[in-house]
Coordinates of C-alpha atoms in Angstrom, one line a residue:
M1 CA 17.0 0.4 37.7
K2 CA 14.6 -0.7 35.0
K3 CA 15.6 -2.0 31.6
L4 CA 14.0 -0.5 28.5
N5 CA 11.7 -2.9 26.5
A6 CA 9.6 -2.8 23.4
R7 CA 6.4 -1.9 25.2
D8 CA 8.1 1.2 26.8
L9 CA 7.4 2.8 23.5
S10 CA 4.2 4.1 25.1
N11 CA 6.2 6.1 27.6
F12 CA 7.7 8.4 25.1
K13 CA 6.3 11.9 24.7
L14 CA 7.0 13.1 21.2
V15 CA 7.8 16.8 21.5
G16 CA 7.3 18.3 18.0
G17 CA 7.0 21.2 15.6
L18 CA 7.0 24.6 17.1
D19 CA 6.4 28.3 16.3
V20 CA 7.5 31.4 18.2
Y21 CA 6.2 34.9 18.6
K22 CA 8.5 37.2 20.6
K23 CA 8.7 35.4 24.0
K24 CA 5.8 32.9 23.4
V25 CA 6.3 29.4 22.0
V26 CA 3.6 27.0 20.8
F27 CA 4.5 23.3 20.2
T28 CA 3.0 19.9 20.1
V29 CA 3.3 16.9 22.4
S30 CA 2.2 13.5 21.0
E31 CA 1.6 10.4 23.0
I32 CA 1.7 6.7 21.9
N33 CA -1.3 4.8 23.2
L34 CA -0.8 1.1 23.1
E35 CA -4.2 0.3 24.5
K36 CA -6.1 2.3 21.9
D37 CA -3.4 1.6 19.3
D38 CA -3.2 5.2 18.2
Y39 CA -1.4 8.5 18.6
F40 CA -2.8 11.5 20.4
S41 CA -1.5 15.0 20.4
K42 CA -2.1 18.4 22.2
I43 CA -0.7 21.8 21.8
Y44 CA 1.3 23.4 24.6
L45 CA 2.2 27.1 25.2
Y46 CA 5.4 28.5 26.8
D47 CA 4.8 32.2 27.7
G48 CA 8.4 33.0 28.6
R49 CA 8.0 31.8 32.2
K50 CA 6.2 28.5 32.3
V51 CA 4.7 25.7 30.1
K52 CA 1.0 25.0 30.1
Q53 CA -1.3 22.7 28.1
F54 CA -3.1 25.0 25.6
T55 CA -5.5 22.6 23.7
S56 CA -7.4 19.5 24.7
G57 CA -6.6 17.4 21.7
P58 CA -7.0 14.6 20.9
K59 CA -5.2 15.2 17.6
D60 CA -4.1 18.9 17.5
L61 CA -1.0 19.6 15.4
N62 CA 1.0 22.2 13.5
P63 CA 0.4 25.3 15.6
C64 CA 1.3 28.7 14.1
F65 CA 1.1 32.3 15.4
S66 CA -0.6 35.1 13.4
P67 CA 1.7 37.9 12.5
D68 CA 0.6 40.0 15.5
G69 CA 0.7 37.1 17.9
S70 CA -3.0 37.4 18.8
L71 CA -4.1 34.1 17.2
I72 CA -2.9 30.6 16.9
A73 CA -3.9 28.4 14.0
F74 CA -3.6 24.6 14.1
T75 CA -4.8 21.5 12.3
S76 CA -6.8 18.8 13.9
K77 CA -9.2 15.8 13.5
R78 CA -11.6 16.4 16.4
D79 CA -14.6 15.0 14.5
K80 CA -14.2 11.2 14.8
E81 CA -16.9 10.5 12.2
N82 CA -15.2 12.8 9.6
K83 CA -11.8 11.9 8.1
E84 CA -11.3 15.4 6.7
A85 CA -8.5 17.6 8.0
E86 CA -9.8 20.5 10.1
L87 CA -8.3 24.0 10.4
Y88 CA -8.8 25.8 13.7
I89 CA -8.0 29.2 15.1
I90 CA -7.9 30.2 18.8
P91 CA -7.0 33.4 20.6
T92 CA -3.5 33.3 22.1
D93 CA -4.9 34.5 25.4
G94 CA -7.1 31.4 25.6
G95 CA -10.7 30.6 24.9
E96 CA -12.6 28.3 22.6
A97 CA -11.0 27.0 19.4
K98 CA -13.0 28.0 16.3
L99 CA -13.3 25.6 13.4
L100 CA -12.6 27.6 10.2
T101 CA -13.0 25.0 7.5
K102 CA -12.2 21.4 6.5
F103 CA -10.2 19.9 3.7
K104 CA -11.1 16.5 2.3
L105 CA -7.7 15.3 1.4
G106 CA -5.6 16.8 4.2
I107 CA -3.5 19.9 4.8
R108 CA 0.1 19.9 3.7
E109 CA 1.1 23.4 4.9
Y110 CA -0.4 26.8 5.7
E111 CA 0.7 30.4 6.4
F112 CA -0.9 33.6 7.6
S113 CA -1.0 36.6 5.4
P114 CA 1.0 39.7 6.7
D115 CA -2.3 41.3 7.9
G116 CA -3.4 38.1 9.6
K117 CA -6.8 38.1 7.8
T118 CA -6.1 35.2 5.4
L119 CA -4.5 31.7 5.6
A120 CA -2.9 30.3 2.5
V121 CA -3.4 26.5 2.7
I122 CA -1.7 23.9 0.5
T123 CA -4.0 20.9 0.1
P124 CA -4.3 17.9 -2.3
V125 CA -7.0 18.4 -5.0
E126 CA -8.5 15.9 -7.4
L127 CA -8.1 17.1 -11.0
E128 CA -11.0 14.9 -12.1
R129 CA -13.8 13.9 -9.7
K130 CA -14.5 10.2 -9.5
K131 CA -17.9 8.8 -9.0
K132 CA -18.4 7.7 -5.4
S133 CA -19.5 4.2 -6.5
E134 CA -16.4 3.8 -8.7
D135 CA -13.8 1.5 -7.2
V136 CA -11.7 0.9 -10.4
H137 CA -8.4 2.7 -10.6
I138 CA -7.6 3.9 -14.1
L139 CA -4.0 5.0 -14.2
K140 CA -2.8 7.5 -16.7
E141 CA 0.4 8.8 -15.1
I142 CA 3.3 8.1 -12.8
P143 CA 3.7 8.2 -9.9
F144 CA 0.3 6.7 -9.2
W145 CA 0.9 6.1 -5.5
F146 CA 3.1 7.5 -2.8
N147 CA 4.3 6.0 0.4
G148 CA 2.3 7.1 3.5
V149 CA -0.2 8.8 1.2
G150 CA -1.8 6.2 -1.0
W151 CA -3.2 6.8 -4.4
V152 CA -1.9 10.2 -5.8
Y153 CA -2.8 9.8 -9.5
G154 CA -5.0 12.5 -10.8
K155 CA -4.2 14.7 -7.7
R156 CA -2.0 17.7 -7.2
N157 CA -1.3 20.0 -4.3
H158 CA -3.0 23.4 -4.7
I159 CA -3.4 26.7 -2.8
Y160 CA -6.7 27.8 -1.1
L161 CA -7.2 31.1 0.6
V162 CA -9.2 30.9 3.9
N163 CA -10.7 34.0 5.6
T164 CA -9.7 33.9 9.3
E165 CA -13.0 35.5 10.3
S166 CA -15.6 33.7 8.3
G167 CA -13.8 30.6 7.4
R168 CA -14.8 31.1 3.8
K169 CA -12.3 29.5 1.4
R170 CA -11.6 29.9 -2.3
K171 CA -9.3 28.0 -4.6
L172 CA -6.3 30.1 -5.9
T173 CA -4.4 27.7 -8.2
K174 CA -5.3 25.0 -10.6
G175 CA -3.9 22.7 -13.3
T176 CA -1.0 20.1 -13.0
L177 CA 1.4 22.2 -10.9
N178 CA 2.2 20.2 -7.7
I179 CA 2.8 22.8 -5.0
H180 CA 5.2 22.0 -2.1
T181 CA 5.6 25.1 0.0
L182 CA 4.7 28.8 0.0
K183 CA 5.5 32.3 1.4
W184 CA 3.6 35.6 1.2
S185 CA 5.1 38.7 -0.1
E186 CA 5.6 41.5 2.5
D187 CA 2.7 43.6 1.1
G188 CA 0.3 40.6 1.0
N189 CA -0.4 41.0 -2.7
K190 CA 1.6 38.0 -4.0
I191 CA 2.4 34.5 -2.9
Y192 CA 5.7 32.8 -3.8
F193 CA 5.6 29.1 -4.0
V194 CA 7.7 26.1 -4.9
A195 CA 6.2 23.4 -7.2
Q196 CA 6.8 20.5 -9.5
E197 CA 5.9 21.4 -13.0
D198 CA 6.2 17.9 -14.4
R199 CA 6.4 15.2 -11.7
E200 CA 6.4 12.4 -14.3
K201 CA 9.2 13.5 -16.6
K202 CA 11.1 15.7 -14.2
P203 CA 10.3 14.3 -10.7
M204 CA 13.5 15.7 -9.0
I205 CA 13.0 19.2 -10.3
T206 CA 11.0 21.9 -8.4
D207 CA 10.8 25.6 -9.5
L208 CA 10.0 28.9 -7.9
F209 CA 6.8 30.6 -9.0
V210 CA 4.9 33.8 -8.0
I211 CA 1.2 34.4 -8.2
D212 CA -0.5 37.8 -8.3
L213 CA -3.6 37.5 -6.0
K214 CA -5.5 40.1 -8.0
T215 CA -5.0 38.8 -11.5
K216 CA -4.2 35.1 -10.5
R217 CA -1.4 35.3 -13.1
I218 CA 1.4 32.9 -12.3
E219 CA 5.0 33.6 -13.3
K220 CA 7.8 31.0 -13.2
L221 CA 11.0 32.5 -11.8
T222 CA 13.5 29.7 -12.2
D223 CA 14.7 27.5 -15.2
S224 CA 13.9 23.9 -14.1
K225 CA 17.5 23.1 -13.2
W226 CA 17.3 22.7 -9.4
R227 CA 15.5 20.9 -6.6
I228 CA 14.2 23.7 -4.5
G229 CA 13.0 22.9 -1.0
D230 CA 12.2 26.2 0.6
V231 CA 12.1 29.9 -0.2
I232 CA 12.3 33.3 1.7
P233 CA 11.5 36.4 -0.3
L234 CA 13.7 39.5 0.5
E235 CA 12.7 43.1 0.4
D236 CA 14.9 43.9 -2.7
G237 CA 13.1 41.3 -4.8
T238 CA 15.7 38.6 -4.5
F239 CA 15.3 35.3 -2.7
I240 CA 16.9 32.9 -0.2
L241 CA 16.5 29.3 -1.5
R242 CA 17.3 26.1 0.2
M243 CA 17.9 23.7 -2.7
S244 CA 20.1 21.2 -4.4
T245 CA 21.7 21.7 -7.8
L246 CA 21.6 17.9 -8.5
E247 CA 25.1 18.0 -9.8
R248 CA 25.7 14.6 -8.2
G249 CA 22.0 13.5 -8.4
I250 CA 20.4 12.6 -5.1
A251 CA 23.8 12.6 -3.5
T252 CA 24.1 16.3 -3.9
N253 CA 24.0 18.3 -0.7
T254 CA 21.2 20.8 -0.1
H255 CA 22.6 24.2 0.5
I256 CA 21.4 27.8 1.2
Y257 CA 21.6 30.0 -1.9
H258 CA 20.9 33.7 -2.8
F259 CA 18.9 34.0 -6.0
N260 CA 18.3 37.1 -8.2
P261 CA 15.4 36.4 -10.6
E262 CA 16.3 39.4 -12.8
T263 CA 19.9 38.2 -13.6
K264 CA 19.3 34.5 -12.8
E265 CA 22.4 34.6 -10.7
I266 CA 22.7 32.2 -7.8
T267 CA 25.3 32.4 -5.0
K268 CA 25.9 29.4 -2.7
L269 CA 26.0 31.1 0.7
T270 CA 27.0 27.9 2.6
A271 CA 29.8 26.9 0.3
K272 CA 32.3 26.9 3.2
L273 CA 30.4 24.0 4.8
D274 CA 29.9 20.9 2.7
R275 CA 27.0 19.6 4.6
S276 CA 23.3 19.1 3.9
A277 CA 21.1 21.9 5.1
Y278 CA 18.6 19.7 7.0
N279 CA 18.5 17.0 9.7
S280 CA 19.1 13.6 8.3
L281 CA 19.9 11.7 11.5
N282 CA 17.9 8.5 12.2
C283 CA 15.5 8.3 15.1
D284 CA 12.5 6.1 15.9
V285 CA 10.8 8.2 18.6
R286 CA 10.7 11.6 16.8
G287 CA 7.8 14.0 17.0
P288 CA 6.4 16.0 14.1
S289 CA 8.9 18.6 13.1
R290 CA 8.7 21.8 11.0
D291 CA 11.6 21.7 8.6
T292 CA 12.2 25.4 8.0
I293 CA 14.7 28.2 7.4
V294 CA 14.3 31.6 9.1
Y295 CA 15.6 35.0 8.0
K296 CA 16.2 37.6 10.7
E297 CA 18.3 40.7 10.9
G298 CA 20.5 39.7 7.9
W299 CA 21.0 36.1 9.0
I300 CA 19.5 32.9 7.6
Y301 CA 19.0 30.2 10.3
Y302 CA 19.0 26.6 9.3
I303 CA 19.7 23.1 10.6
A304 CA 22.6 21.1 9.0
T305 CA 23.7 17.5 9.5
D306 CA 27.4 17.7 10.5
G307 CA 28.7 14.2 10.7
P308 CA 26.8 12.4 13.5
R309 CA 25.1 15.5 14.8
A310 CA 22.5 17.9 13.6
N311 CA 23.2 21.5 14.7
L312 CA 21.6 24.9 14.2
F313 CA 23.7 27.2 12.0
R314 CA 23.2 30.7 10.5
V315 CA 24.7 32.3 7.4
N316 CA 24.7 35.8 6.1
L317 CA 24.6 37.1 2.5
G318 CA 28.4 37.4 2.6
G319 CA 28.7 33.6 3.2
E320 CA 29.9 33.9 6.8
I321 CA 28.7 30.8 8.8
E322 CA 28.2 30.5 12.5
R323 CA 27.2 27.5 14.6
V324 CA 24.3 28.8 16.8
V325 CA 23.4 25.6 18.7
G326 CA 26.1 22.9 18.7
G327 CA 26.8 19.8 20.7
N328 CA 26.6 16.0 20.2
R329 CA 22.8 16.0 19.7
S330 CA 20.1 16.4 17.1
V331 CA 18.3 19.7 16.8
E332 CA 14.9 18.8 15.5
T333 CA 13.2 22.1 14.7
F334 CA 13.6 25.7 15.8
G335 CA 12.2 29.2 15.8
V336 CA 13.7 32.7 16.3
G337 CA 11.8 35.3 18.3
D338 CA 13.1 37.4 21.2
Y339 CA 15.3 34.3 21.8
I340 CA 16.1 31.1 19.9
V341 CA 13.9 28.2 20.8
F342 CA 14.5 24.6 19.6
N343 CA 13.6 21.0 20.2
A344 CA 16.6 18.6 20.6
Q345 CA 17.5 15.1 21.6
D346 CA 20.6 13.0 22.0
A347 CA 21.5 9.3 22.2
I348 CA 20.2 8.8 25.7
T349 CA 17.8 11.8 26.1
P350 CA 14.5 12.0 24.1
T351 CA 13.4 15.3 22.6
E352 CA 12.7 18.3 24.9
L353 CA 12.2 22.0 24.4
Y354 CA 15.1 24.5 24.9
I355 CA 15.8 28.2 24.6
V356 CA 19.0 30.2 24.1
K357 CA 18.8 33.7 25.6
D358 CA 21.7 36.1 26.0
G359 CA 24.1 33.2 25.0
K360 CA 22.8 30.9 27.8
E361 CA 20.9 27.7 27.1
K362 CA 18.0 26.6 29.2
R363 CA 15.9 23.4 29.1
I364 CA 12.2 24.3 29.3
T365 CA 10.4 20.9 29.4
A366 CA 10.7 17.6 31.1
F367 CA 8.2 15.4 29.4
N368 CA 10.6 12.5 29.1
D369 CA 12.2 12.6 32.5
W370 CA 10.8 9.1 33.1
I371 CA 13.8 7.8 31.1
T372 CA 16.0 8.6 34.2
E373 CA 14.5 5.6 35.9
Y374 CA 16.0 3.3 33.3
K375 CA 19.5 2.0 32.9
L376 CA 20.7 2.8 29.4
S377 CA 23.8 1.9 27.5
K378 CA 25.5 5.1 26.3
P379 CA 27.0 4.7 22.8
E380 CA 30.8 4.7 22.9
Y381 CA 32.4 6.4 19.9
F382 CA 35.3 4.8 18.0
K383 CA 36.9 5.8 14.7
V384 CA 37.8 3.2 12.0
K385 CA 40.5 3.9 9.4
V386 CA 39.4 1.6 6.6
S387 CA 41.6 0.1 3.8
D388 CA 41.5 3.1 1.4
G389 CA 42.6 5.5 4.2
M390 CA 39.1 7.0 4.9
E391 CA 38.1 7.4 8.5
I392 CA 34.6 6.1 9.4
D393 CA 32.6 7.1 12.5
A394 CA 31.3 4.2 14.5
W395 CA 29.8 3.4 17.9
I396 CA 29.3 0.5 20.2
M397 CA 26.7 0.0 22.9
K398 CA 27.5 -2.6 25.6
P399 CA 24.7 -4.7 27.1
V400 CA 23.0 -2.9 30.0
E401 CA 24.1 -5.5 32.5
F402 CA 27.6 -5.7 31.1
K403 CA 30.2 -7.8 33.1
E404 CA 33.9 -7.8 32.4
G405 CA 35.3 -11.1 31.1
K406 CA 32.0 -12.2 29.6
K407 CA 31.4 -12.7 25.9
Y408 CA 28.2 -11.3 24.3
P409 CA 26.4 -11.6 21.1
A410 CA 26.3 -8.5 18.9
V411 CA 24.1 -6.9 16.3
L412 CA 25.3 -4.7 13.5
E413 CA 22.7 -2.0 12.6
I414 CA 22.7 -0.4 9.2
H415 CA 20.8 2.8 8.5
G416 CA 18.6 3.6 5.5
G417 CA 18.9 6.2 2.8
P418 CA 21.7 5.7 2.0
K419 CA 22.0 9.5 2.5
T420 CA 21.1 9.6 6.1
A421 CA 23.2 9.1 9.2
Y422 CA 23.5 7.5 12.6
G423 CA 24.7 9.6 15.5
Y424 CA 23.6 11.5 18.6
S425 CA 19.9 10.9 18.3
F426 CA 17.7 8.5 20.3
M427 CA 17.2 5.0 18.9
H428 CA 14.7 3.0 21.0
E429 CA 15.5 -0.1 19.0
F430 CA 19.2 0.1 20.0
H431 CA 18.3 0.5 23.6
V432 CA 15.9 -2.5 23.5
L433 CA 18.6 -4.7 22.0
S434 CA 21.2 -3.6 24.6
S435 CA 18.8 -4.2 27.4
K436 CA 18.3 -7.7 26.1
G437 CA 21.9 -8.5 26.4
F438 CA 23.2 -7.7 22.9
V439 CA 26.2 -5.5 21.9
V440 CA 24.9 -3.0 19.3
I441 CA 27.3 -1.7 16.7
F442 CA 26.5 1.1 14.2
S443 CA 28.4 3.4 11.9
N444 CA 28.3 5.8 9.0
P445 CA 29.8 4.1 6.0
R446 CA 30.3 5.6 2.5
G447 CA 26.9 6.8 1.2
S448 CA 26.0 8.4 4.5
D449 CA 25.1 12.1 4.9
G450 CA 27.0 14.6 7.0
Y451 CA 30.5 14.1 5.6
G452 CA 30.4 15.9 2.3
E453 CA 29.1 15.1 -1.2
E454 CA 32.0 12.9 -2.3
F455 CA 31.6 10.7 0.8
A456 CA 27.9 10.4 0.1
D457 CA 28.2 9.6 -3.6
I458 CA 28.0 5.9 -4.2
R459 CA 26.0 6.1 -7.4
E460 CA 26.5 2.9 -9.5
H461 CA 28.6 1.4 -6.8
Y462 CA 26.1 0.0 -4.3
G463 CA 27.5 -3.1 -2.5
E464 CA 31.2 -2.0 -3.1
R465 CA 32.9 0.5 -0.8
D466 CA 29.9 0.8 1.4
Y467 CA 29.9 -2.9 2.0
Q468 CA 33.7 -2.9 2.6
D469 CA 33.3 -0.1 5.1
L470 CA 30.7 -2.0 7.1
M471 CA 32.8 -5.2 7.1
E472 CA 35.9 -3.3 8.2
V473 CA 34.0 -1.6 11.0
M474 CA 33.0 -5.0 12.1
D475 CA 36.6 -6.2 11.9
E476 CA 37.8 -3.2 14.0
A477 CA 35.1 -3.8 16.6
L478 CA 36.1 -7.4 17.0
K479 CA 39.8 -6.3 17.3
R480 CA 39.1 -3.6 19.9
F481 CA 36.4 -5.1 22.0
D482 CA 37.2 -8.6 23.3
F483 CA 33.7 -9.0 24.9
I484 CA 32.1 -9.5 21.5
D485 CA 31.6 -13.2 20.6
E486 CA 32.6 -13.3 16.9
E487 CA 30.7 -16.6 16.5
R488 CA 27.4 -14.9 17.5
I489 CA 27.0 -11.8 15.4
G490 CA 23.7 -10.7 13.7
V491 CA 22.9 -7.9 11.2
T492 CA 19.8 -5.8 10.5
G493 CA 18.8 -2.7 8.7
G494 CA 15.8 -1.1 6.9
S495 CA 15.3 0.4 3.4
Y496 CA 18.9 0.9 2.1
G497 CA 19.9 -0.8 5.3
G498 CA 17.6 -3.7 4.3
F499 CA 19.2 -3.8 0.8
M500 CA 22.6 -4.0 2.5
T501 CA 21.5 -6.7 4.9
N502 CA 20.3 -8.7 1.8
W503 CA 23.6 -8.0 0.1
I504 CA 25.6 -9.0 3.1
V505 CA 24.0 -12.4 3.6
G506 CA 24.6 -13.1 -0.1
H507 CA 28.3 -12.2 0.1
T508 CA 29.5 -13.4 3.5
K509 CA 28.8 -16.2 6.0
R510 CA 30.2 -14.3 9.1
F511 CA 26.7 -13.4 10.4
K512 CA 24.7 -16.1 12.2
A513 CA 21.4 -14.2 12.0
A514 CA 19.9 -11.4 9.9
V515 CA 16.7 -9.3 9.9
T516 CA 16.0 -7.4 6.7
Q517 CA 13.3 -4.7 6.8
R518 CA 11.4 -2.7 4.1
S519 CA 14.2 -3.8 1.8
I520 CA 15.1 -3.9 -1.9
S521 CA 16.0 -7.3 -3.4
N522 CA 15.6 -6.6 -7.2
W523 CA 16.4 -3.3 -8.8
T524 CA 14.4 -4.0 -11.9
S525 CA 11.1 -4.7 -10.0
F526 CA 11.9 -1.7 -7.7
F527 CA 12.2 0.5 -10.8
G528 CA 8.8 -0.6 -12.1
T529 CA 6.6 -0.8 -9.0
T530 CA 7.5 1.8 -6.4
D531 CA 6.7 5.5 -5.9
I532 CA 10.3 6.8 -6.6
G533 CA 11.8 3.8 -8.4
Y534 CA 11.5 5.2 -11.9
Y535 CA 13.9 8.1 -11.1
F536 CA 15.7 6.9 -7.9
T537 CA 17.1 3.7 -9.6
P538 CA 18.5 5.4 -12.7
D539 CA 20.1 8.0 -10.5
Q540 CA 21.6 5.5 -8.1
I541 CA 22.2 2.3 -10.1
G542 CA 22.7 3.9 -13.6
G543 CA 20.6 3.8 -16.7
D544 CA 17.3 1.9 -16.8
P545 CA 16.4 -1.9 -17.1
W546 CA 16.7 -1.8 -20.9
S547 CA 20.0 0.0 -21.2
N548 CA 21.6 -1.6 -18.1
F549 CA 19.9 -4.8 -17.4
E550 CA 23.1 -6.6 -16.5
G551 CA 24.0 -3.8 -14.1
Y552 CA 20.6 -3.9 -12.4
W553 CA 20.8 -7.6 -11.9
E554 CA 24.5 -7.5 -10.8
K555 CA 23.5 -5.1 -8.0
S556 CA 20.3 -7.0 -7.0
P557 CA 20.7 -9.1 -3.8
L558 CA 18.2 -11.6 -5.3
K559 CA 20.9 -12.7 -7.7
Y560 CA 23.0 -14.0 -4.8
A561 CA 20.2 -15.9 -3.0
P562 CA 21.9 -19.3 -3.7
N563 CA 24.8 -18.1 -1.6
V564 CA 22.7 -17.3 1.5
E565 CA 23.4 -19.5 4.6
T566 CA 22.4 -17.0 7.3
P567 CA 19.0 -17.5 8.8
L568 CA 17.0 -14.5 7.6
L569 CA 13.8 -12.9 8.9
I570 CA 12.1 -10.6 6.4
I571 CA 9.9 -7.8 7.8
H572 CA 7.8 -5.8 5.3
S573 CA 4.6 -3.7 5.2
M574 CA 1.8 -4.4 2.8
E575 CA 1.3 -0.7 1.9
D576 CA 5.0 0.1 1.6
Y577 CA 5.0 1.9 -1.8
R578 CA 8.6 3.0 -1.3
C579 CA 9.9 -0.6 -1.4
W580 CA 6.8 -2.5 -2.4
L581 CA 5.8 -5.9 -1.0
P582 CA 7.1 -7.9 -4.1
E583 CA 10.7 -7.0 -2.9
A584 CA 10.1 -9.2 0.1
L585 CA 8.0 -11.8 -1.6
Q586 CA 10.7 -12.5 -4.3
L587 CA 13.4 -12.9 -1.8
F588 CA 11.3 -15.1 0.5
I589 CA 10.1 -17.4 -2.3
A590 CA 13.6 -17.7 -3.7
L591 CA 15.1 -18.6 -0.3
K592 CA 12.3 -21.1 0.5
Y593 CA 12.7 -22.6 -3.0
L594 CA 16.4 -23.0 -2.4
G595 CA 15.8 -24.6 1.0
K596 CA 17.2 -21.8 3.1
E597 CA 16.2 -20.8 6.7
V598 CA 13.9 -17.9 6.2
Q599 CA 10.7 -16.4 7.6
L600 CA 8.5 -13.5 6.4
A601 CA 6.5 -11.2 8.6
V602 CA 4.0 -9.0 6.7
F603 CA 2.3 -6.1 8.5
P604 CA -1.1 -5.1 7.1
G605 CA -2.1 -1.5 6.8
E606 CA 1.5 -0.3 7.3
N607 CA 3.9 1.5 5.0
H608 CA 7.6 2.3 4.8
D609 CA 7.5 4.2 8.1
L610 CA 6.4 1.3 10.2
S611 CA 9.3 1.6 12.6
R612 CA 8.7 5.4 13.1
K613 CA 5.0 6.0 12.6
G614 CA 3.3 2.7 12.4
K615 CA 0.4 1.6 14.6
P616 CA 1.8 1.3 18.2
K617 CA 1.0 -2.4 18.5
H618 CA 2.7 -3.1 15.2
R619 CA 5.8 -1.2 16.3
V620 CA 6.0 -3.2 19.4
K621 CA 5.5 -6.5 17.5
R622 CA 8.2 -5.5 15.1
L623 CA 10.7 -4.9 17.9
E624 CA 9.7 -8.2 19.5
L625 CA 10.3 -10.1 16.2
I626 CA 13.7 -8.6 15.8
V627 CA 14.8 -9.4 19.4
G628 CA 13.2 -12.9 19.2
W629 CA 15.0 -13.7 15.9
M630 CA 18.4 -12.6 17.3
E631 CA 17.8 -14.5 20.6
R632 CA 16.9 -17.6 18.7
W633 CA 20.0 -17.7 16.6
L634 CA 22.6 -15.9 18.7
K635 CA 21.8 -17.0 22.2
R636 CA 21.1 -20.7 21.9

């Protein structure tokens, strides 16, 4: 059988976001084209019997049924000369797609009105128009840029109404409200939306608003205390909210709540399950997903990260919770029609489409059956009881051509976040390393999502218990698995995992090679240069650089650069506004100045999502660099 390599990235079919109407399902399938160094996507339709290609592409996404199921709207970029986002509509029975309108700065979200005659579209809008010849950026607010988006100063997300017959559009909202998501009222006379009121002073707060379509009067329904992610209006004037109360800052789990705007009373419906109400598992071959909650027949359906798995749950207004789709896998997105439909993957199976009907599950697609021709290493679970008594989930992947009695080099992988998780989702990177003869070890240390708020809360304690957990996982792996060569162990991770890689090489000499990716090296510069630094750092490290300068420096890996003896490869993207390039440059220059073994690989035109959404050729190059560095230092 074949062994998976970096260039096999082009084989993956990214089965993505879906919508359902009765028995019909529309979804996207994206392809990774190495030759053209680009992504291409088409929309497919499942009619309850078979799957067929529905649009020709090349970049059709985000399909959505009209309320009566007769039409499908979708976004696209079919005009190669025009960079604007295009909004199309097509009859469900087939025919030519009709271009309704275009939006200069993209389409964030859209939804049909109850009568199907109007689409409410959220799109970025410039508050002040710049002269076309003007190339100077005059900044008056923060954040002024955002990862994966670029310059955001002077822009806000607003709502436009688009007629589904004529394509005529009109702007509904204005001002500095920054709108995230919306829902129509049942009678079509109002739109409820979630928005930031002050993204500079209160960047973590979002509120619920309602706008009357006749008067354009906007009313604020919440009191600027919460971080609301999604909303469902109910017939009695109350709401279902997916939100975080921020009691533990960013470490607070997102839950499903019932909210009464008259009494301001909120009820946590998912109180019995201390888990985040979304999918936070890591994956590097994930398709576009629609992160949604659905209300049907008294139940609210939602995805939650439960340890190393993401499952579909439902909860009623009485707080009764049921697991609807379980198993050691990652449910990516879902819909509820005449049956439940969902996309899912696991550690050795890329994403496909499934349905659950009459309690029986059926797989509908086979876009990634090519993977059966490859020999993969299936992660083996082991539990580690660490020194403070907590149990940590961990996994080991043997080399693909594993032989008893032989010693192998190993790589410890560390996830980002820190409030994400590893588990039963597909990681191309892990399979490439195991196919190259490496043992791969990964785990969910303190700070990870899926194990409750207390477990996830490492605020002001970065590099402490989380670091200990990782080292004790490594100790247990060496104790249990005698095929690991303890003299040939490497470590790598990205974002928070990059911070932790930097921290590790400054605090131990046990690793013989390290690759740090999109990392943080200095909390003070991170605070002052990145898109989220000005609120993420005070929340996670405590205070600000003026009130807690010593604390910021104490938790900065750059402080410990003189201790580094591990050969380090730094991988960073030039347009990574989440962890800006200076984080890599400072560490690289410091280590070179100190005479350490270090290299820096800078990827132009890429951002923080290089490993997941970067240009295909760059993604392959990144994997080749990681494998090459580990082979150089662990196999010689």
